[in-house]
Short mmCIF file of C-alpha atoms in Angstrom, two decimals:
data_model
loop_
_atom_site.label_atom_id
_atom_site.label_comp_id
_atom_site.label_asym_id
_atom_site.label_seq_id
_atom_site.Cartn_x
_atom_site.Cartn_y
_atom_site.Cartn_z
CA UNK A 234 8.55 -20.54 -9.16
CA UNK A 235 9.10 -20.27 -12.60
CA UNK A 236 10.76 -17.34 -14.57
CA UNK A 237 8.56 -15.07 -16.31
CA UNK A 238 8.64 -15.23 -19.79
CA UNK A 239 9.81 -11.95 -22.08
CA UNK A 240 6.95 -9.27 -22.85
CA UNK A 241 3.94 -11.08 -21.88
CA UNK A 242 1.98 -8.60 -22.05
CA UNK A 243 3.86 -5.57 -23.34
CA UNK A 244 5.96 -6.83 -25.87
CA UNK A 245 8.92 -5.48 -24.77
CA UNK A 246 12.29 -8.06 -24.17
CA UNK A 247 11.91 -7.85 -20.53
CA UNK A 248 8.46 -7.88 -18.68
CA UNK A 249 7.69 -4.57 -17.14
CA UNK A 250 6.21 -5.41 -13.11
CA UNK A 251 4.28 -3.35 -11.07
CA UNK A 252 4.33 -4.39 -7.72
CA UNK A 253 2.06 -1.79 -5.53
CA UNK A 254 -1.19 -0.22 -7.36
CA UNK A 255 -4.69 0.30 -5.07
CA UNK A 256 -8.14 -0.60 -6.94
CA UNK A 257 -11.82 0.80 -5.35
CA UNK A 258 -10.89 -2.41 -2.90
CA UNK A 259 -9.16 0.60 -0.49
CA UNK A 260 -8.94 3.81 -1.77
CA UNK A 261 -8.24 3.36 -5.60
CA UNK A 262 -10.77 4.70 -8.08
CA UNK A 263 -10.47 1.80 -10.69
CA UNK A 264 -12.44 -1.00 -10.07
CA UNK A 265 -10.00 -4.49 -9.29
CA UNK A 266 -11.15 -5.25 -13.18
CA UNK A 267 -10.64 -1.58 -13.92
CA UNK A 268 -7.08 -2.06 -12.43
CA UNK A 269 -6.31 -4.78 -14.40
CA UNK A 270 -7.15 -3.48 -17.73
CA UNK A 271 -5.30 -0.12 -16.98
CA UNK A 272 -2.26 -2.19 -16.26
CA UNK A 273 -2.64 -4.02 -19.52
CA UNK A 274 -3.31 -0.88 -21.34
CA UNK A 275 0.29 0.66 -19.99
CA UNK A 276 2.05 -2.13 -21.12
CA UNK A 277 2.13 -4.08 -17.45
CA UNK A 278 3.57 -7.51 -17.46
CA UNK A 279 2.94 -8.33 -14.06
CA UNK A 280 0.85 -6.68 -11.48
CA UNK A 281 0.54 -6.98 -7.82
CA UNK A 282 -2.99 -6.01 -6.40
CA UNK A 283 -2.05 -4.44 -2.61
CA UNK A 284 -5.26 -2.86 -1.80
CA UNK A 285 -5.28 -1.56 2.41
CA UNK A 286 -6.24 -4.45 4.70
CA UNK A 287 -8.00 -6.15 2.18
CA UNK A 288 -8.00 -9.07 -0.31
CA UNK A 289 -11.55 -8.02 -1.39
CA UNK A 290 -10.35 -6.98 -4.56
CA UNK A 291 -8.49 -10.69 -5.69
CA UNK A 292 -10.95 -12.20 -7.20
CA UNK A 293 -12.40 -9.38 -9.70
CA UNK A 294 -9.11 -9.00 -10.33
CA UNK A 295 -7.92 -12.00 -11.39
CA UNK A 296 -11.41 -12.75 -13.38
CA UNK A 297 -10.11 -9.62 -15.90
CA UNK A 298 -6.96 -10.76 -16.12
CA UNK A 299 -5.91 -10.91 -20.01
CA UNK A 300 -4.14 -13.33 -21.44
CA UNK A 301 -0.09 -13.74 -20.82
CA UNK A 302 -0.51 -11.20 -18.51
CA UNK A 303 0.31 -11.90 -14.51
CA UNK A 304 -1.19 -11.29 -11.12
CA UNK A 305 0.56 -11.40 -7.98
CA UNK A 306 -2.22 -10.86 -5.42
CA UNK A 307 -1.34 -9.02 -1.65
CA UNK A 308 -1.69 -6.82 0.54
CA UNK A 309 -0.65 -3.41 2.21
CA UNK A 310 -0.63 -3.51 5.97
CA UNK A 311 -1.14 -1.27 8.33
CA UNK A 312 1.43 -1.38 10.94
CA UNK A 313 3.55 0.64 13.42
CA UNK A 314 7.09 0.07 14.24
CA UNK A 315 9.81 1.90 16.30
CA UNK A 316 11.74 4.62 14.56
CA UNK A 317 15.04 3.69 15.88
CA UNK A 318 15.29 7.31 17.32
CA UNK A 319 14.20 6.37 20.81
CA UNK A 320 11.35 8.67 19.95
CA UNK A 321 7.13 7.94 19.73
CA UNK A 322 6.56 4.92 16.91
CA UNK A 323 5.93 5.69 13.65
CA UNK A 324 3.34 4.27 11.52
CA UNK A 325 4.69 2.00 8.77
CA UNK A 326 3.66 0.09 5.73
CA UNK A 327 4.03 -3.34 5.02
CA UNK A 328 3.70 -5.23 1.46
CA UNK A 329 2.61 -8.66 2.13
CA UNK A 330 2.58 -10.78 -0.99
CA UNK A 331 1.15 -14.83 -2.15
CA UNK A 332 0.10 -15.56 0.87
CA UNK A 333 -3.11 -17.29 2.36
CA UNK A 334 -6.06 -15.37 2.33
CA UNK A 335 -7.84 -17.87 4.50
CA UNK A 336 -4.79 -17.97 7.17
CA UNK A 337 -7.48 -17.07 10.57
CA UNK A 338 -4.76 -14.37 11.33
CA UNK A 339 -4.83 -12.70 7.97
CA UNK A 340 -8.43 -12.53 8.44
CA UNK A 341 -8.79 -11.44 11.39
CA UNK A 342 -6.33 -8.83 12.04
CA UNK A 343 -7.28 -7.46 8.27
CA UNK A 344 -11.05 -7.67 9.81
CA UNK A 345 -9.77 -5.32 13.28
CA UNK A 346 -7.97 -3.23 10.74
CA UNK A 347 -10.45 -2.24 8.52
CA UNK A 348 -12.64 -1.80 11.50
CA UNK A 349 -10.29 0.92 13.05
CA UNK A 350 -10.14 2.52 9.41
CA UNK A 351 -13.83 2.86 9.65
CA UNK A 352 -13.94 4.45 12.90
CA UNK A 353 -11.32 6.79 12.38
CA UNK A 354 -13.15 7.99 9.09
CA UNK A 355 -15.77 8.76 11.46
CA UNK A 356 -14.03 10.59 14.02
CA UNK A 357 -12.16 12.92 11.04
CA UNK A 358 -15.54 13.87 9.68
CA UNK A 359 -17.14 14.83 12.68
CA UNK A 360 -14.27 16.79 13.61
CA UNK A 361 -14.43 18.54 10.43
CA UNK A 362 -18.46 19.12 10.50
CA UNK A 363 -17.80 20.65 14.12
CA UNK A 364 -15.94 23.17 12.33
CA UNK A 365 -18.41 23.96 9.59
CA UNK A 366 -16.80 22.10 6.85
CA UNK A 367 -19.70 20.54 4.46
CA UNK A 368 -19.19 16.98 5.31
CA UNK A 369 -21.03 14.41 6.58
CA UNK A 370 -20.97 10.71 7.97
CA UNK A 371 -23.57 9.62 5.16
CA UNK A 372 -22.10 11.46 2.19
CA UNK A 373 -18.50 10.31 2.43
CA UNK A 374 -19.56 6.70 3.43
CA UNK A 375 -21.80 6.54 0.58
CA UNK A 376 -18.62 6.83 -1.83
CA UNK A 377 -17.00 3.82 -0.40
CA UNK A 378 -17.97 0.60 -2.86
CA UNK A 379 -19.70 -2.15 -0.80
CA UNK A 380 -16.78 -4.22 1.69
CA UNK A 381 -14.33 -1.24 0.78
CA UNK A 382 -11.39 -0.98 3.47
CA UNK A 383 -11.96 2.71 3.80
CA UNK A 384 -9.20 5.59 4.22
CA UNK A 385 -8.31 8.84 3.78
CA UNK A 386 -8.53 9.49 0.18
CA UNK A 387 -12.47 8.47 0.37
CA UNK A 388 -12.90 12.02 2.77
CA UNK A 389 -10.07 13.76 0.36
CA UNK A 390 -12.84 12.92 -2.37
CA UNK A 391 -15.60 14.53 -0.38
CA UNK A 392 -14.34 17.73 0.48
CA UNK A 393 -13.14 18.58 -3.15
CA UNK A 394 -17.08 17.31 -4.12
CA UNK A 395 -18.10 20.06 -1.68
CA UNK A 396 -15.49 22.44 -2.63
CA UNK A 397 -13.22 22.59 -0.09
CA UNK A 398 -10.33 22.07 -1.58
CA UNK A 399 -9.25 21.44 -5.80
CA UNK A 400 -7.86 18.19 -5.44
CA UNK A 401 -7.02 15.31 -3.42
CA UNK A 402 -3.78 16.28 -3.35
CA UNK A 403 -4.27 19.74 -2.32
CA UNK A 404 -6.72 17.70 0.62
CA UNK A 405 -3.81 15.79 1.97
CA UNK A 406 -1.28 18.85 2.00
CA UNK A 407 -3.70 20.86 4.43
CA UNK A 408 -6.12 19.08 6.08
CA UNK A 409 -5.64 15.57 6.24
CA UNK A 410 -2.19 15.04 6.82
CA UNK A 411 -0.46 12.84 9.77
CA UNK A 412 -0.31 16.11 12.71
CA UNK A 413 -3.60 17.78 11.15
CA UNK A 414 -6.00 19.14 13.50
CA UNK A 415 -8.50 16.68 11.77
CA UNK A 416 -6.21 13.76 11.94
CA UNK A 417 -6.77 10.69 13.76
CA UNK A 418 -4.45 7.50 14.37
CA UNK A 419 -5.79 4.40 14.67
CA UNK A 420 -4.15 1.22 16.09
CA UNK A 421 -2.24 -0.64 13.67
CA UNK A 422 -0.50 -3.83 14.15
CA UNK A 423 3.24 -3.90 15.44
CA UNK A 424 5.82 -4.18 12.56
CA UNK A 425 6.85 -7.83 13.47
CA UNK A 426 3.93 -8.89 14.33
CA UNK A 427 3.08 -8.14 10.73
CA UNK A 428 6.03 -9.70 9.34
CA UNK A 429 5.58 -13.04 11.08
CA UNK A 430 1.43 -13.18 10.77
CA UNK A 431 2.22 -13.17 6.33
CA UNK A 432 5.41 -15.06 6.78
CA UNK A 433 3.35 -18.21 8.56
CA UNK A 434 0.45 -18.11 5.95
CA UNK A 435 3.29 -18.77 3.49
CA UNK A 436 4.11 -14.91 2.10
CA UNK A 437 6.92 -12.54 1.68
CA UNK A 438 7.08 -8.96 2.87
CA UNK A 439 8.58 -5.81 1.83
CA UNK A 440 8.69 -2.65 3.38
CA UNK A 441 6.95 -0.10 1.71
CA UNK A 442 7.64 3.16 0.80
CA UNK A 443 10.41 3.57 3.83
CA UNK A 444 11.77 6.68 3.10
CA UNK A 445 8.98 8.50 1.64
CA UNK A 446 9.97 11.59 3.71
CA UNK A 447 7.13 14.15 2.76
CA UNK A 448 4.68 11.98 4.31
CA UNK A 449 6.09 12.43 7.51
CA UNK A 450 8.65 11.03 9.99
CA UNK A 451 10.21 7.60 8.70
CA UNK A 452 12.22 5.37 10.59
CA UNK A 453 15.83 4.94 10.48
CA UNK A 454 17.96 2.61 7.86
CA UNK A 455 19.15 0.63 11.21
CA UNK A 456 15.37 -0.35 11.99
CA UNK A 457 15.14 -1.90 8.31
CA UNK A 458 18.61 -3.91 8.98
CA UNK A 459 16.88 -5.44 12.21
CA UNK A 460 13.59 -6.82 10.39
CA UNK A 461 15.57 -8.19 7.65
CA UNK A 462 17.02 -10.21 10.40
CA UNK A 463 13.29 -10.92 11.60
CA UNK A 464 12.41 -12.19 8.19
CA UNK A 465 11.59 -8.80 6.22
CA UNK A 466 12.39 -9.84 2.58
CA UNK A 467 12.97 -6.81 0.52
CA UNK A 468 12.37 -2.72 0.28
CA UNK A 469 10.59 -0.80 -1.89
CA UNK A 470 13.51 1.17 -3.68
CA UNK A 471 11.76 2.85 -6.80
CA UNK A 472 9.40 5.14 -5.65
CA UNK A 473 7.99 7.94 -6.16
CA UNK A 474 8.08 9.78 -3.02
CA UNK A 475 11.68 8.79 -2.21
CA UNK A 476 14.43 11.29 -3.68
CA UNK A 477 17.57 10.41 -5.68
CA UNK A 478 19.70 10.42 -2.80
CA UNK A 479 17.10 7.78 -0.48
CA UNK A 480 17.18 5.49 -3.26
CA UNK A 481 21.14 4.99 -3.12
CA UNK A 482 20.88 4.37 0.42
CA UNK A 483 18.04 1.63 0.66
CA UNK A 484 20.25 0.12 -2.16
CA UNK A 485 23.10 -0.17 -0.98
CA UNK A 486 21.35 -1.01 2.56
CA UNK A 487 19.14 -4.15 1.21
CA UNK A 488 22.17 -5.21 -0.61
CA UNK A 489 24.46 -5.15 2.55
CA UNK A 490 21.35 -6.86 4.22
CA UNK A 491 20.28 -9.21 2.07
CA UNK A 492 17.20 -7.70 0.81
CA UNK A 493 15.41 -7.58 -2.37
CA UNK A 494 15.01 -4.31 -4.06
CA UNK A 495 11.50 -3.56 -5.39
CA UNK A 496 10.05 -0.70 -7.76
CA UNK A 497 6.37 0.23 -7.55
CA UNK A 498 4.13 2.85 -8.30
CA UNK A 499 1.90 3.12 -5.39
CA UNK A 500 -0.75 3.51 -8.26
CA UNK A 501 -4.30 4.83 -7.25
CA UNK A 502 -5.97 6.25 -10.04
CA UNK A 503 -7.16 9.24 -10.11
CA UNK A 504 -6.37 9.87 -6.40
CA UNK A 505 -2.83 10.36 -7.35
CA UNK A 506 -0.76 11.75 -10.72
CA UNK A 507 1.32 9.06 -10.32
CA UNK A 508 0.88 6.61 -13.64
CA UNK A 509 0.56 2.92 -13.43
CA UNK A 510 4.20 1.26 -13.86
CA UNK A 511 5.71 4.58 -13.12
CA UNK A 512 8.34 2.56 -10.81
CA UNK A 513 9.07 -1.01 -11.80
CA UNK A 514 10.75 -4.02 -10.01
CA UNK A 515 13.10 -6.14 -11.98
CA UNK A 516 13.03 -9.63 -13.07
CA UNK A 517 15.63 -11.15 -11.09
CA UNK A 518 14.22 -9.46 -8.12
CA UNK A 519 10.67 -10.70 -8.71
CA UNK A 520 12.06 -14.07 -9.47
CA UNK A 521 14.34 -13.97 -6.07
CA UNK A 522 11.04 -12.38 -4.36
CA UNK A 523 9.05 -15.00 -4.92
CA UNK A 524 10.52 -17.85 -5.39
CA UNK A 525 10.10 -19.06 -1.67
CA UNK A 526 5.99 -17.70 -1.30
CA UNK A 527 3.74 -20.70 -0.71
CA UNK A 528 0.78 -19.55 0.41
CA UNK A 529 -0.72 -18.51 -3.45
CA UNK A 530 0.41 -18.70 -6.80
CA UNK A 531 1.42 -16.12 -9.44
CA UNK A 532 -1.78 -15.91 -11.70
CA UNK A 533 -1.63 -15.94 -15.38
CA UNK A 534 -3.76 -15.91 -17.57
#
């Protein structure tokens, strides 16, 4: 793959990339078009579309994109790996990027996925109308844009509509995080199974977000050393739920292990404070990334 070329978009002497931001495709709240102008508007170079279990939002996407501006379309998976600890597994997120949308196992496992995120929707809400809460099945479906891969954030939006809570954030800190009494797991797909599914449709995968402690229990640095050796291909370093200290071990760790350290956002509009391009990959690591993904191309347009 070809290097990128300085300030496409931005103007700036090295392009600024963006390599995990959510559009109304999951649980964003800008459209895949609205994502793409944001990005532009912020001064993105290049921007990865990652949306949950879901490539629904591609091809809006890459119909807005402006010109000298890039696309990099994926995916964040759902998956659930062992913690290293000999304890329960963990779940886990995967960032599978440029690879074939069409491959039957990206479709179908996507399909199972977003199937289990619809059903466990359900299950949250009913537990919370058994308790009196003002939510419904109908209401906080009705949010969700048409083929949405539904989550969390969609029920977050719900109860502060109803006045439950002040924010989404405030919705997540104390009543829909992981060990809530309205929490639900679903069944997500083993970690390597993941890795090997995007791999053989012609992708690359990093591992999200590893460390991002507050969210809950996060596996240990050995686990990452053992799916680099399965054919994990970099880390998310840069982001904004991993501290100072977190981001000196995963890189030193992906550079002892051969893996390519990433900086993303995790952008999702209004759902989170977080800015667009708050967290930003390098160009030698996008160009190393990438340069062995065969199942899509880099969009520019």
């Amino acid at each position: 793959m070809a290097a990128l070329g300085a300030g496409l978009a931005s103007g700036v002497a090295s392009p600024r990339i963006d390599l995990h931001t959510h559009s109304t495709a999951s649980d964003g709240t800008d459209s895949p078009a609205g994502l793409v102008r944001a990005a532009a508007a912020a001064g993105v170079d290049v921007l990865a579309i990652t949306d949950h279990d879901t490539t629904g939002g591609w091809a809006e996407a890459a119909a807005a994109l402006p010109e000298r501006m890039s696309l990099v379309r994926g995916a964040e998976f759902s998956c659930v790996s062992p913690t290293g600890r000999g304890d329960r597994d963990v779940a886990v997120h995967l960032l599978g990027y440029l690879f074939d949308p069409d491959h039957v196992a990206i479709v179908d496992e996507q399909a199972r996925l977003r199937a289990e995120r619809v059903e466990r929707l359900r299950k949250m809400i009913e537990k919370m109308a058994a308790d009196g809460y003002p939510v419904d099945v109908e209401t906080v479906f009705g949010l969700l844009p048409p083929g949405a891969s539904a989550g969390r954030p969609h029920l977050a939006r719900a109860l502060v509509a109803a006045g439950v809570v002040g924010s989404v954030s405030e919705a997540f800190a104390t009543m829909l995080y992981n060990g809530s009494p309205y929490y639900v797991p679903k069944t997500d797909t083993p970690v390597r199974a993941a890795i090997d599914m995007v791999r053989a449709a012609g992708g690359v995968v990093v591992f999200a977000h590893p460390l991002a402690r507050k969210r809950g229990r996060v596996v240990e640095p050995s686990v990452i050393v053992e799916l680099a050796a399965a054919g994990l291909a970099g880390v998310e370093v840069d982001h904004p739920d991993h501290s100072a200290e977190d981001r000196d071990l995963l890189r030193g760790l992906a550079a002892d292990a051969g893996l390519v350290a990433t900086g993303s956002s995790d952008y999702h509009g209004s759902n989170k404070t977080t800015p667009i391009a708050a967290e930003a990959t390098s160009e030698a690591a996008f160009g190393e990334l990438f340069s062995a993904a065969t199942g899509a191309e880099v969009l520019t347009g």
